[in-house]
Coordinates of C-alpha atoms and ligand atoms in Angstrom, one line a residue:
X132 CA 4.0 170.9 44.2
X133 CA 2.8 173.1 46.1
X134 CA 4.9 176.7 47.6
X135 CA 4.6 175.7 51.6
X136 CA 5.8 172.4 50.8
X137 CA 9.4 174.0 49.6
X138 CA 12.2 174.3 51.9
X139 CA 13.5 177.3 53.0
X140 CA 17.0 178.6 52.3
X141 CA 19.2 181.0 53.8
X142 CA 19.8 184.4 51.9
X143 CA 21.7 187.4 54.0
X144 CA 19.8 187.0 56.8
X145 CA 16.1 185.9 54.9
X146 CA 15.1 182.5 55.4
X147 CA 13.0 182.0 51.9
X148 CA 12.6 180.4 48.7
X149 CA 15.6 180.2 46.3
X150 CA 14.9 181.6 42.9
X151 CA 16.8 179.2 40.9
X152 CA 15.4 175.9 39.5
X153 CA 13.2 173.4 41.4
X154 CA 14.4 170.4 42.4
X155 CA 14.7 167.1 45.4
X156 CA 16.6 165.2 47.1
X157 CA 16.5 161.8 47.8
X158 CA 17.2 159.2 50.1
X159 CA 19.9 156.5 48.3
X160 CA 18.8 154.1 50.3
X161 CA 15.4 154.2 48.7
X162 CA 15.4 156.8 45.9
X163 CA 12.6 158.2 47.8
X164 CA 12.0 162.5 48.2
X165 CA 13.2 163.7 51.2
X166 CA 13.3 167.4 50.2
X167 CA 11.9 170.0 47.5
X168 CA 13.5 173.1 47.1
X169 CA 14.2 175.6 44.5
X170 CA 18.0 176.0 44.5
X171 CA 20.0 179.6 44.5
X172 CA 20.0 181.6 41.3
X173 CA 22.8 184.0 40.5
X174 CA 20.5 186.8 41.8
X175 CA 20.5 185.1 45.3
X176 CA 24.2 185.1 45.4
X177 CA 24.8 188.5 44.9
X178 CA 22.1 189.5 47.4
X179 CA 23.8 187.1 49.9
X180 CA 27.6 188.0 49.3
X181 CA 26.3 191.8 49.3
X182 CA 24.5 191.1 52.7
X183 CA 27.2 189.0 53.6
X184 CA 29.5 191.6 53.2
X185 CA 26.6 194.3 54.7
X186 CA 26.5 192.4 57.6
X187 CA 30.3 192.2 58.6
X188 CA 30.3 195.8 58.2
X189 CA 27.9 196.2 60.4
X190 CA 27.1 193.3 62.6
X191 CA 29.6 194.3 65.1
X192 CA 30.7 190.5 64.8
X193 CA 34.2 190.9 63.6
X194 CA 34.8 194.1 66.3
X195 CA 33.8 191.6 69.0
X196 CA 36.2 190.3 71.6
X197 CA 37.3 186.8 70.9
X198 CA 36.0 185.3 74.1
X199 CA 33.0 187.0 73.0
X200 CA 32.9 185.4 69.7
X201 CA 34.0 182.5 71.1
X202 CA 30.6 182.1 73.5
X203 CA 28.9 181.9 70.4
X204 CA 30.6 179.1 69.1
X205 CA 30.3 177.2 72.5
X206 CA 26.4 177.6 72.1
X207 CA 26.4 176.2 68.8
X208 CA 28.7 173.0 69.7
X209 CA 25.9 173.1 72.6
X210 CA 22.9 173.3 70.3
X211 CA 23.9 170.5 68.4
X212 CA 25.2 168.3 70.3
X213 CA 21.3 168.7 72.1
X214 CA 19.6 168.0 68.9
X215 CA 22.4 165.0 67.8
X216 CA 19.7 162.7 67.2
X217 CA 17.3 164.0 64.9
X218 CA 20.5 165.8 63.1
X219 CA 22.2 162.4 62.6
X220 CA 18.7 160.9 61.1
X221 CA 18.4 164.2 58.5
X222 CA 22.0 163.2 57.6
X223 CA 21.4 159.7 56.6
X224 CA 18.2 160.1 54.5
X225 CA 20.4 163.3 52.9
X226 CA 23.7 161.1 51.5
X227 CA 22.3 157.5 52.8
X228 CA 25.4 157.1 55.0
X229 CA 24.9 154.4 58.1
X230 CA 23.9 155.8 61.2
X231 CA 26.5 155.3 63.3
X232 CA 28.6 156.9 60.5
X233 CA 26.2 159.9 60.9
X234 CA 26.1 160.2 64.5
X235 CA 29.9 160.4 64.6
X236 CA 29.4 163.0 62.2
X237 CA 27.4 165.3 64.2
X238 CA 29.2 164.5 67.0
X239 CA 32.8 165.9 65.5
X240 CA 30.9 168.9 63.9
X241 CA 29.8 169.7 67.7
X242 CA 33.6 169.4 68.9
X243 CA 34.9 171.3 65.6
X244 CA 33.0 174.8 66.8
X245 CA 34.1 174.0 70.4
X246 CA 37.7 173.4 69.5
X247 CA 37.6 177.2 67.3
X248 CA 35.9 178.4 70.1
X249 CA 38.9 177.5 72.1
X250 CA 41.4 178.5 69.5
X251 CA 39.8 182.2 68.9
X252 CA 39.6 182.9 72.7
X253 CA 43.3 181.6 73.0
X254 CA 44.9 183.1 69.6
X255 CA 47.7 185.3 70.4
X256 CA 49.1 187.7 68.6
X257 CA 52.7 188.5 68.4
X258 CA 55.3 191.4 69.8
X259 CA 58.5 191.6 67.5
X260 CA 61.8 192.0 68.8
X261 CA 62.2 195.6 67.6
X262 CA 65.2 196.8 65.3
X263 CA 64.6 200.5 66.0
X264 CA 62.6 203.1 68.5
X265 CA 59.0 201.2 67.2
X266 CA 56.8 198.5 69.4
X267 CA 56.8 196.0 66.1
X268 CA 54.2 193.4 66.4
X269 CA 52.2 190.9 64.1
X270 CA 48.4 191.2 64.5
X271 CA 45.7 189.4 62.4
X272 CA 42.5 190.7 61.2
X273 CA 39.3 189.3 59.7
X274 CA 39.2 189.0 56.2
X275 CA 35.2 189.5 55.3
X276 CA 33.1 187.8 53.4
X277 CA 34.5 184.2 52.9
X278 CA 33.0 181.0 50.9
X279 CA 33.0 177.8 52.0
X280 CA 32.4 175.0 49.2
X281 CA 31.5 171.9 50.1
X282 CA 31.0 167.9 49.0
X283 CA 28.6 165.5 49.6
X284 CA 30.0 163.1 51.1
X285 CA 30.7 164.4 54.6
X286 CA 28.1 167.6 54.8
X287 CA 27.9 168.5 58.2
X288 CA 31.3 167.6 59.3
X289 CA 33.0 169.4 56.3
X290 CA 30.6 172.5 56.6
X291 CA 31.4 172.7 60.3
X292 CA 35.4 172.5 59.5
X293 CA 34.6 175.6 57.3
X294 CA 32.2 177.4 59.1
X295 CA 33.7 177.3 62.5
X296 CA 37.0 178.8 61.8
X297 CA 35.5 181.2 59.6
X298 CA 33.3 182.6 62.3
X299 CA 36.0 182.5 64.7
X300 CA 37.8 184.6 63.1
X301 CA 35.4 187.3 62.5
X302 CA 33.9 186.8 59.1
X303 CA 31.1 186.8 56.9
X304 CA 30.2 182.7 55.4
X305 CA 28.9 182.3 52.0
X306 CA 28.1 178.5 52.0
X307 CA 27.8 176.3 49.0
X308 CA 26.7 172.9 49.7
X309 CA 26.6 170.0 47.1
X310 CA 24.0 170.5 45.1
X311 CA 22.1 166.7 45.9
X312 CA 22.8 167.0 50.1
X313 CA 22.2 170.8 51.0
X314 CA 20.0 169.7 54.6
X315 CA 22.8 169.6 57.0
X316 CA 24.6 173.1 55.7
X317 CA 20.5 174.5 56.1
X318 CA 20.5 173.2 59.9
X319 CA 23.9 174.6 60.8
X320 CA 23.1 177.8 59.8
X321 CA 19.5 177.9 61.5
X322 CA 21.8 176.9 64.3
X323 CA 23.6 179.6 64.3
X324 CA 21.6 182.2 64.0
X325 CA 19.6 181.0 67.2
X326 CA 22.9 180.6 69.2
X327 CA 23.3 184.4 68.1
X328 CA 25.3 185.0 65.1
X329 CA 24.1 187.7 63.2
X330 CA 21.7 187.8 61.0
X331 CA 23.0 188.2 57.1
X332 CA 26.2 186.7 58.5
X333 CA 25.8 183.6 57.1
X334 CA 24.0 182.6 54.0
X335 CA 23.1 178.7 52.5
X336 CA 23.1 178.5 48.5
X337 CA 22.6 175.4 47.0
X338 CA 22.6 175.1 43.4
X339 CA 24.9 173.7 41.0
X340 CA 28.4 174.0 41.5
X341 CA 29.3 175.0 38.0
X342 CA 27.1 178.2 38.0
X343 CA 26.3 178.7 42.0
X344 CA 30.1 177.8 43.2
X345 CA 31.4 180.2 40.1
X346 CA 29.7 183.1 40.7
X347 CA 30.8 182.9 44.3
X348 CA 33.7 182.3 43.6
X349 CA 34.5 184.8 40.9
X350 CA 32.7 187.7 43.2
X351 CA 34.8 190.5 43.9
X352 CA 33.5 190.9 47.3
X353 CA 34.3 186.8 48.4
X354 CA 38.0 186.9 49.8
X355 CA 38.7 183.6 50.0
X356 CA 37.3 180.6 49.2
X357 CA 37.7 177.0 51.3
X358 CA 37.3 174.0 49.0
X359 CA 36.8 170.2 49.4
X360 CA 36.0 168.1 46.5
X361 CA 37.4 166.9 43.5
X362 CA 40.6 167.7 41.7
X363 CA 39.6 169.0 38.6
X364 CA 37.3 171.5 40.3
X365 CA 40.0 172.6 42.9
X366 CA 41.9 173.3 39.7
X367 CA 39.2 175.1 38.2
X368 CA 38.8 177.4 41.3
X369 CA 42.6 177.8 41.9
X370 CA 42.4 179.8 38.1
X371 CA 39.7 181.9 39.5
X372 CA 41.9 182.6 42.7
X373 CA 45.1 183.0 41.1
X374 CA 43.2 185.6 38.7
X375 CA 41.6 187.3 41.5
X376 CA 45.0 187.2 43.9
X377 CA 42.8 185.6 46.5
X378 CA 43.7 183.0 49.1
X379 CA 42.4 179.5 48.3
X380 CA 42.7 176.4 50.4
X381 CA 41.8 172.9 48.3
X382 CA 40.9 169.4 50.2
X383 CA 40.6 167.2 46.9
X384 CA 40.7 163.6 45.6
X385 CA 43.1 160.8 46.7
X386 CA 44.5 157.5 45.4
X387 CA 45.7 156.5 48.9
X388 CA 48.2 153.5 49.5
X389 CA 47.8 151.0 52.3
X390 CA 51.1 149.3 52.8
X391 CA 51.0 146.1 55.0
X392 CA 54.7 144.7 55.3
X393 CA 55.6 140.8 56.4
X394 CA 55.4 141.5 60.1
X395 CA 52.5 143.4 60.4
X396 CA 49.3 142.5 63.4
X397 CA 47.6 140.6 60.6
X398 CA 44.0 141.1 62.9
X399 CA 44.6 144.5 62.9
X400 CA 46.0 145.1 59.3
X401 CA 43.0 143.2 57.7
X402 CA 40.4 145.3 60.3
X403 CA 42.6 148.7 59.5
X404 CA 43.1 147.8 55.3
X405 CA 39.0 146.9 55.1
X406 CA 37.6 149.8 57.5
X407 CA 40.1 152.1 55.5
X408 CA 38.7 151.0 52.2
X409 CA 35.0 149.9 52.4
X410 CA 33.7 152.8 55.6
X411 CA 31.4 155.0 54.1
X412 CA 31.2 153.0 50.6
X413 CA 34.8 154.1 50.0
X414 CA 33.2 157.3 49.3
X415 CA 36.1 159.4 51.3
X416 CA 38.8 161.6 50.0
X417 CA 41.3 159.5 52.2
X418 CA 40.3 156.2 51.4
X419 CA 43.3 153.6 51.5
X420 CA 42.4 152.2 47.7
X421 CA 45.4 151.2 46.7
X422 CA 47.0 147.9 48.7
X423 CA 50.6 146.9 49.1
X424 CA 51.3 143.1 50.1
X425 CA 55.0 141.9 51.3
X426 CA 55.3 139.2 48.5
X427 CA 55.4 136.6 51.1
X428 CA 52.4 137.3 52.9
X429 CA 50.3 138.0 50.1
X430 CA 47.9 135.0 49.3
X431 CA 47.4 134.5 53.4
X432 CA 46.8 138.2 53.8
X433 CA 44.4 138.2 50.7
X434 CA 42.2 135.4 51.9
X435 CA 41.8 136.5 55.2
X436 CA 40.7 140.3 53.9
X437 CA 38.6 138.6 50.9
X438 CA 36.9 136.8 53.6
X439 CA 36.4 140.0 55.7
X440 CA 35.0 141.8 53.1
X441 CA 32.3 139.3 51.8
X442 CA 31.0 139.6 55.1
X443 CA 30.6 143.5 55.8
X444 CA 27.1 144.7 56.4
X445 CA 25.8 146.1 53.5
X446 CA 22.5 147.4 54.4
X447 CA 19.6 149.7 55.5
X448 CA 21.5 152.8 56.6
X449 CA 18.8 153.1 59.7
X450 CA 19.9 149.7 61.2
X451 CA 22.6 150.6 63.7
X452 CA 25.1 147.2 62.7
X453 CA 25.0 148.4 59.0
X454 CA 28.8 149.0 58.0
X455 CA 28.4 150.1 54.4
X456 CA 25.2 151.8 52.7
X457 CA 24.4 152.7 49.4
X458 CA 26.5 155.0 47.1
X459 CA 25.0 158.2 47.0
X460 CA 23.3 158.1 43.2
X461 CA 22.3 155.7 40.8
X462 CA 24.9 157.7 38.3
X463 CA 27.6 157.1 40.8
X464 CA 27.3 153.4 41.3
X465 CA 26.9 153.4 37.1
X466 CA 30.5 155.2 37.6
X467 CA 32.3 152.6 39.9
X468 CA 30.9 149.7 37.9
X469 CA 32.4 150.9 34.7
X470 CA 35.9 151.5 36.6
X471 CA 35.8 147.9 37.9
X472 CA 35.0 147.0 33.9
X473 CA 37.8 149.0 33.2
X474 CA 39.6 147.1 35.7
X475 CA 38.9 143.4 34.2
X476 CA 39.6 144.9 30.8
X477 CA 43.3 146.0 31.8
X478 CA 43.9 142.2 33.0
X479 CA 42.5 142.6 36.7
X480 CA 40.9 139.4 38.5
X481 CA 37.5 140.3 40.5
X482 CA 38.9 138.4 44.3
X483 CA 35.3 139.5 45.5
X484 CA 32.6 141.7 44.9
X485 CA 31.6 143.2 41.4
X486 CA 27.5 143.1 42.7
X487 CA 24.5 145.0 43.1
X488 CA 23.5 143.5 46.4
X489 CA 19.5 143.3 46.8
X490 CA 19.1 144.6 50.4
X491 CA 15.3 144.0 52.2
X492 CA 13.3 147.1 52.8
X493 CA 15.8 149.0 50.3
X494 CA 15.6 147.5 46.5
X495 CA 15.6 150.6 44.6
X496 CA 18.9 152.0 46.6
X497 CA 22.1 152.0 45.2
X498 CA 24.5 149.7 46.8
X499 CA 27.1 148.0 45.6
X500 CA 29.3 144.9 47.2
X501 CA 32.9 145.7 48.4
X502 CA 35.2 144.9 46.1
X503 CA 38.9 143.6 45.1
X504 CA 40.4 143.3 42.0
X505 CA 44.0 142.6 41.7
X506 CA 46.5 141.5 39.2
X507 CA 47.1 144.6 38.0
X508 CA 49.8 147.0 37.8
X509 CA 50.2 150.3 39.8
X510 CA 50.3 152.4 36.2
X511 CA 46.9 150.3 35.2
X512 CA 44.0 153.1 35.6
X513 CA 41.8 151.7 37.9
X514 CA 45.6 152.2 40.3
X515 CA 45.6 155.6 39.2
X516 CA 42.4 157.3 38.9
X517 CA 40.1 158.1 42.0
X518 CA 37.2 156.0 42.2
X519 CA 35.6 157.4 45.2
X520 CA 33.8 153.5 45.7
X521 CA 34.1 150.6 47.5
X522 CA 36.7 149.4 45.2
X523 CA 40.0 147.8 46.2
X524 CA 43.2 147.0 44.3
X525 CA 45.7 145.0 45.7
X526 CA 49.3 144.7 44.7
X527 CA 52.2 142.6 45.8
X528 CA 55.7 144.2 46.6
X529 CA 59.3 142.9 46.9
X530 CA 61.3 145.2 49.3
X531 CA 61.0 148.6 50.8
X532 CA 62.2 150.6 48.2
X533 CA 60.0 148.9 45.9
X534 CA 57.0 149.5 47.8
X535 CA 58.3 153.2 48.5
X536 CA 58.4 153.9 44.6
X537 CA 55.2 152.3 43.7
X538 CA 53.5 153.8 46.8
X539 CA 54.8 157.4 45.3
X540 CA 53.8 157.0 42.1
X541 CA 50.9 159.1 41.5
X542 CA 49.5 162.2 41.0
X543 CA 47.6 162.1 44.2
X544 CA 49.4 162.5 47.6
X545 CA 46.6 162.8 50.4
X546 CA 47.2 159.9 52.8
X547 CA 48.8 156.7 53.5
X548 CA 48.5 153.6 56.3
X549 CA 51.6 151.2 57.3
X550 CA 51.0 148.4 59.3
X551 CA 54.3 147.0 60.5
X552 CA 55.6 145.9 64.2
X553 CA 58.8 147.0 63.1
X554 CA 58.8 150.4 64.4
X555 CA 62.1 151.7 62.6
X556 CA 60.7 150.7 59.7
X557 CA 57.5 152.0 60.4
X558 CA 59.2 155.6 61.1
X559 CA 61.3 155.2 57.9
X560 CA 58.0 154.4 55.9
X561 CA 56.6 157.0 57.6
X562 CA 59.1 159.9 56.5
X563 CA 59.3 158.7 52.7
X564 CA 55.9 158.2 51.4
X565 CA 54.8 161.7 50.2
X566 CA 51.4 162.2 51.7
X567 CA 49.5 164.7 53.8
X568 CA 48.8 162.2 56.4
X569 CA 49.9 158.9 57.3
X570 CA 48.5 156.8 59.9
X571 CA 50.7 153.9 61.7
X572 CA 49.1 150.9 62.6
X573 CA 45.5 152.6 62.6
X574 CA 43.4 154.1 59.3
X575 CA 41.2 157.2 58.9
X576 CA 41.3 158.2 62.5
X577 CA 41.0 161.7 63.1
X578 CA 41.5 164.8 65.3
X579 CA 40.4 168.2 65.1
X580 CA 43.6 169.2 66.7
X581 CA 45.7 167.5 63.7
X582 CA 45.9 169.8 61.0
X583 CA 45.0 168.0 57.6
X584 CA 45.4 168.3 53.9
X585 CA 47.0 166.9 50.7
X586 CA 50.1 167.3 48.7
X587 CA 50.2 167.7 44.8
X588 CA 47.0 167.4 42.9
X589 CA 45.3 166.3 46.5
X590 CA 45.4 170.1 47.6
X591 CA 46.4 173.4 48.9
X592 CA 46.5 174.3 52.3
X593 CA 45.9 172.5 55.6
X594 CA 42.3 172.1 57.8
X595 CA 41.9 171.8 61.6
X596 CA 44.6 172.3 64.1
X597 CA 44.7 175.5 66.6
X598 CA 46.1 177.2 63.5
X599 CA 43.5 176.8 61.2
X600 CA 42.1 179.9 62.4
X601 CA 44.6 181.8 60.6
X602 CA 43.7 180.5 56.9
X603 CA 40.8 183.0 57.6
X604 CA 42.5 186.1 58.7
X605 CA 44.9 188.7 57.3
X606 CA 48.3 189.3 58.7
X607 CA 49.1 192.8 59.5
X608 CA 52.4 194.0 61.1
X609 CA 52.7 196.9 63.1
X610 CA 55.3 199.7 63.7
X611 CA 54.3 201.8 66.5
X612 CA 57.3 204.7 66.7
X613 CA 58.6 205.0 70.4
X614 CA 60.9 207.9 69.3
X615 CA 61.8 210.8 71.2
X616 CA 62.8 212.5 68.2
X617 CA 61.8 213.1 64.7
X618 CA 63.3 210.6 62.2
X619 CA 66.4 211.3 61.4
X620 CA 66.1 212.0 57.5
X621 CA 63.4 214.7 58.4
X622 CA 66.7 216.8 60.1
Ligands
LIG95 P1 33.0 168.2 43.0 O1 34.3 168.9 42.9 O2 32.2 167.9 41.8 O3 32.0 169.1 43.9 C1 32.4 169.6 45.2 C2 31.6 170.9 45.4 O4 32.0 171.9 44.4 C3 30.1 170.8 45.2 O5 29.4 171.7 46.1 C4 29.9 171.2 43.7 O6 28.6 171.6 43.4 C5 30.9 172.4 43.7 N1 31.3 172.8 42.3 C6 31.3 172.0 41.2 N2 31.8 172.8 40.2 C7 32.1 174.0 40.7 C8 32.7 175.2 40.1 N3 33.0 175.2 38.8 N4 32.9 176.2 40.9 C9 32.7 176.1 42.2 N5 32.1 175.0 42.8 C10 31.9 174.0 42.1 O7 33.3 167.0 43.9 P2 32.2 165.8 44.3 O8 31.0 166.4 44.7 O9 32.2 164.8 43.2 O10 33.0 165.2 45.6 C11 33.8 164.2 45.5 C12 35.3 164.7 45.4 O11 35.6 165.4 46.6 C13 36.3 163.6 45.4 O12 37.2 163.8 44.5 C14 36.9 163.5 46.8 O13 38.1 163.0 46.9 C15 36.9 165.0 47.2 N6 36.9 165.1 48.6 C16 38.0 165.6 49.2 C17 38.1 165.7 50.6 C18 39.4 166.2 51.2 O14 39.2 166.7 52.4 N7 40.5 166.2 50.6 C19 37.0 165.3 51.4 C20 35.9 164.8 50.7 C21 35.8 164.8 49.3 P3 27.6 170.5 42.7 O15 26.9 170.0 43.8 O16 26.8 171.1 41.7 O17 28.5 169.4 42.1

């Protein structure tokens, strides 16, 4: 291989070759190259978090106004929305999602820097009523150099819901994309730079999370760190935090419930239950995996979304009517085949699914066949444990304290979906299933506005919303004395 053929990666400002190991990426969908790079070493992260931190001393960034700061972000939501396109194909030969999947991707990346742009030009900060002769007021400041750790399942979107505030407020980014999909976190910061963030400000480092993601995390110049992926790594980081007093937020796994009661819209329920299972391979943090049934309408419900999912599109991620792609390695889809084993061993029935489809133009990609298994209880593990797949398990329930208990019983609390007409129920439901987000009659729609996050092992800390902004600045209050004499004690 030769030197020019490596891709370039972003170090305090350099755009150059990492000095960490060689390796590629590939394309699921084929297994094919589509990058060579040599990934960070832990020399490149200390000259990024020192130029990182160089740079927000310097830079003037964090001293400029907010509408000021804000411009920039408006150029960037600007840039990429004008280069969607070939964005959205990068995106799909990096993690071998669908393209329409991708385009929406880029899409909500583009509105997440125009939403901070809005919410740093509009942040206010806060006069106190006084208790004395002092103007008391509550101020925030820019915290410096913050690291933003990411997945591979969403890059682009999820570096966007990092970067963006982070920027916003006035700080330094230290990014660390998955190790196997660092291209879109490479673009954004190219972007960046050319809509006029400094120089050094931000900085790209893949390499493997274990050694990459820890020394950036354990620097004593990084002030905070935003995490999404799994739960056992949040934990992992949320040591290092509590050890370094640092601020940590943590979007991790989920073991979500779906919860479709006797009266629910059964077109939309079986639409809502299979997009909010089988979109994106059921490789999503919020992913309704578990299913609740009224008794009553089980079997009906069950054929109906049996039949549904036998006939998603599993296919070529170019073609624009795929609905699911591959998974995004061979090693994964070994993963999700051993928890549907797992599955059948504990006593669960395969309804559909369980395959290694062939798809035309794609035979050495990694897909797999949606799938439901059911029969099982909610303590079985495949009801318990995240299998971040296109893997279903369905469950009957008898009444609404029942389903309430079963829906609540696990270690994960990230989301949850009701489909009901009832709307009192729905509201009840709503209020008593412990989750960071519950849609009603809808799944896995989003909004920047809508601050999200998880509760108990699915996370720390909440995403998005006009507030998000503040997860990446200080508070500071303020006593400014008004007093016309000394303070008393000094008499
Ligand atoms: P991981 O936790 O393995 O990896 C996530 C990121 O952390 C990667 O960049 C990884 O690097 C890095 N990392 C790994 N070890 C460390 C470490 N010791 N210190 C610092 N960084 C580290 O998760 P997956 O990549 O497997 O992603 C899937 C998980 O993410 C699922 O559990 C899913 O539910 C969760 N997720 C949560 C979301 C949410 O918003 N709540 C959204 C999307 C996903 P490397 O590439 O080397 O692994």
């Amino acid at each position: 291989m030769n030197q020019q053929e490596l891709l370039p990666i972003c170090i305090a400002g350099q755009w150059r070759l990492g000095t960490g190991d060689r390796y590629a990426t590939r394309y699921p969908a084929t297994g094919e190259v589509v990058a060579e790079l040599n990934a960070a070493s832990l020399a490149d992260v200390e000259e990024a978090v020192q130029g990182a931190q160089r740079a927000f001393v310097t830079s003037g960034w964090a001293q400029r106004k907010p509408h000021e700061r804000a411009a920039v972000l408006y150029r960037i939501a600007e840039l990429i929305r004008a280069r969607a396109e070939p964005l959205a194909q990068r995106q799909r030969l990096d993690n071998g999602k669908p393209i329409s999947e991708t385009r929406a991707l880029v899409a909500s990346a583009a509105g997440t820097f125009q939403f901070f742009a809005a919410a740093c030009e509009t942040l206010e900060e806060t006069l106190t009523p006084a208790r004395g002769d002092c103007l008391t007021m509550s101020v925030y400041e820019p915290m410096g150099v913050v690291a933003a750790i990411t997945p591979w399942n969403s890059p682009i979107a999820s570096e966007a819901q990092k970067m963006a505030p982070a920027l916003a407020a006035g700080n330094a980014v230290v990014v660390k994309p998955a190790e196997i999909t660092p291209l879109m976190a490479l673009e954004l910061a190219a972007i960046c730079e050319e809509a006029g963030v400094p120089k050094g400000l931000i900085s790209v480092l893949p390499g493997k999370g274990s050694v990459i993601g820890d020394a950036i995390t354990k620097h004593p110049l990084v002030k905070r760190v935003s995490f999404t992926g799994g739960t056992t790594t949040g934990r992992h980081i949320a040591h290092i935090a509590a050890d370094k007093m640092m601020p940590v937020s943590l979007e991790l796994g989920g073991k979500s419930p779906t919860m479709v009661l006797e009266d629910a819209d059964l077109d939309h329920a079986v639409n809502g239950v299979l997009y909010g299972i089988f979109s994106s391979s059921g490789e999503s943090c919020i992913a309704g995996s578990r299913l609740f049934v009224a008794r009553a309408l089980y079997e009906p419900f069950m054929d109906r979304l049996a039949a549904g999912a036998a006939h998603l599109r599993v296919g070529d991620p170019a073609d624009e009517r795929t609905q699911m792609g591959p998974l995004i390695t061979d090693r994964h889809r070994d993963s999700i085949e051993s928890f549907v084993a797992l599955g059948v061993q504990e006593g669960g029935q395969l309804r559909t699914g369980g395959l290694r489809p062939n798809v035309a133009g794609c035979e050495n990609g990694y897909f797999y066949t949606p799938t439901i298994i059911e029969g099982l209880d909610n303590q079985a593990r495949i009801c318990q444990e995240e299998i971040f797949g296109p893997v279903l398990v369905a469950m009957p329930f008898d009444n609404e304290e029942d389903l309430i208990a079963q829906a609540n019983d696990s270690v994960y609390a990230l989301a949850a979906g009701v489909w009901t007409r009832d709307y009192k129920r729905a509201w009840r439901i709503a209020r008593a299933v412990q989750a960071g987000n519950v849609w009603i009659n809808t799944y896995k729609q989003f909004s920047i506005s809508t601050p999200f996050g998880g509760w108990r092992d699915s996370g720390l800390g909440r995403e998005k919303g006009r507030l998000g902004i503040l997860q990446y600045m200080e508070q500071k209050s303020v006593y400014w004395g008004m007093n016309e004499q000394p303070l008393p004690w000094a008499n």
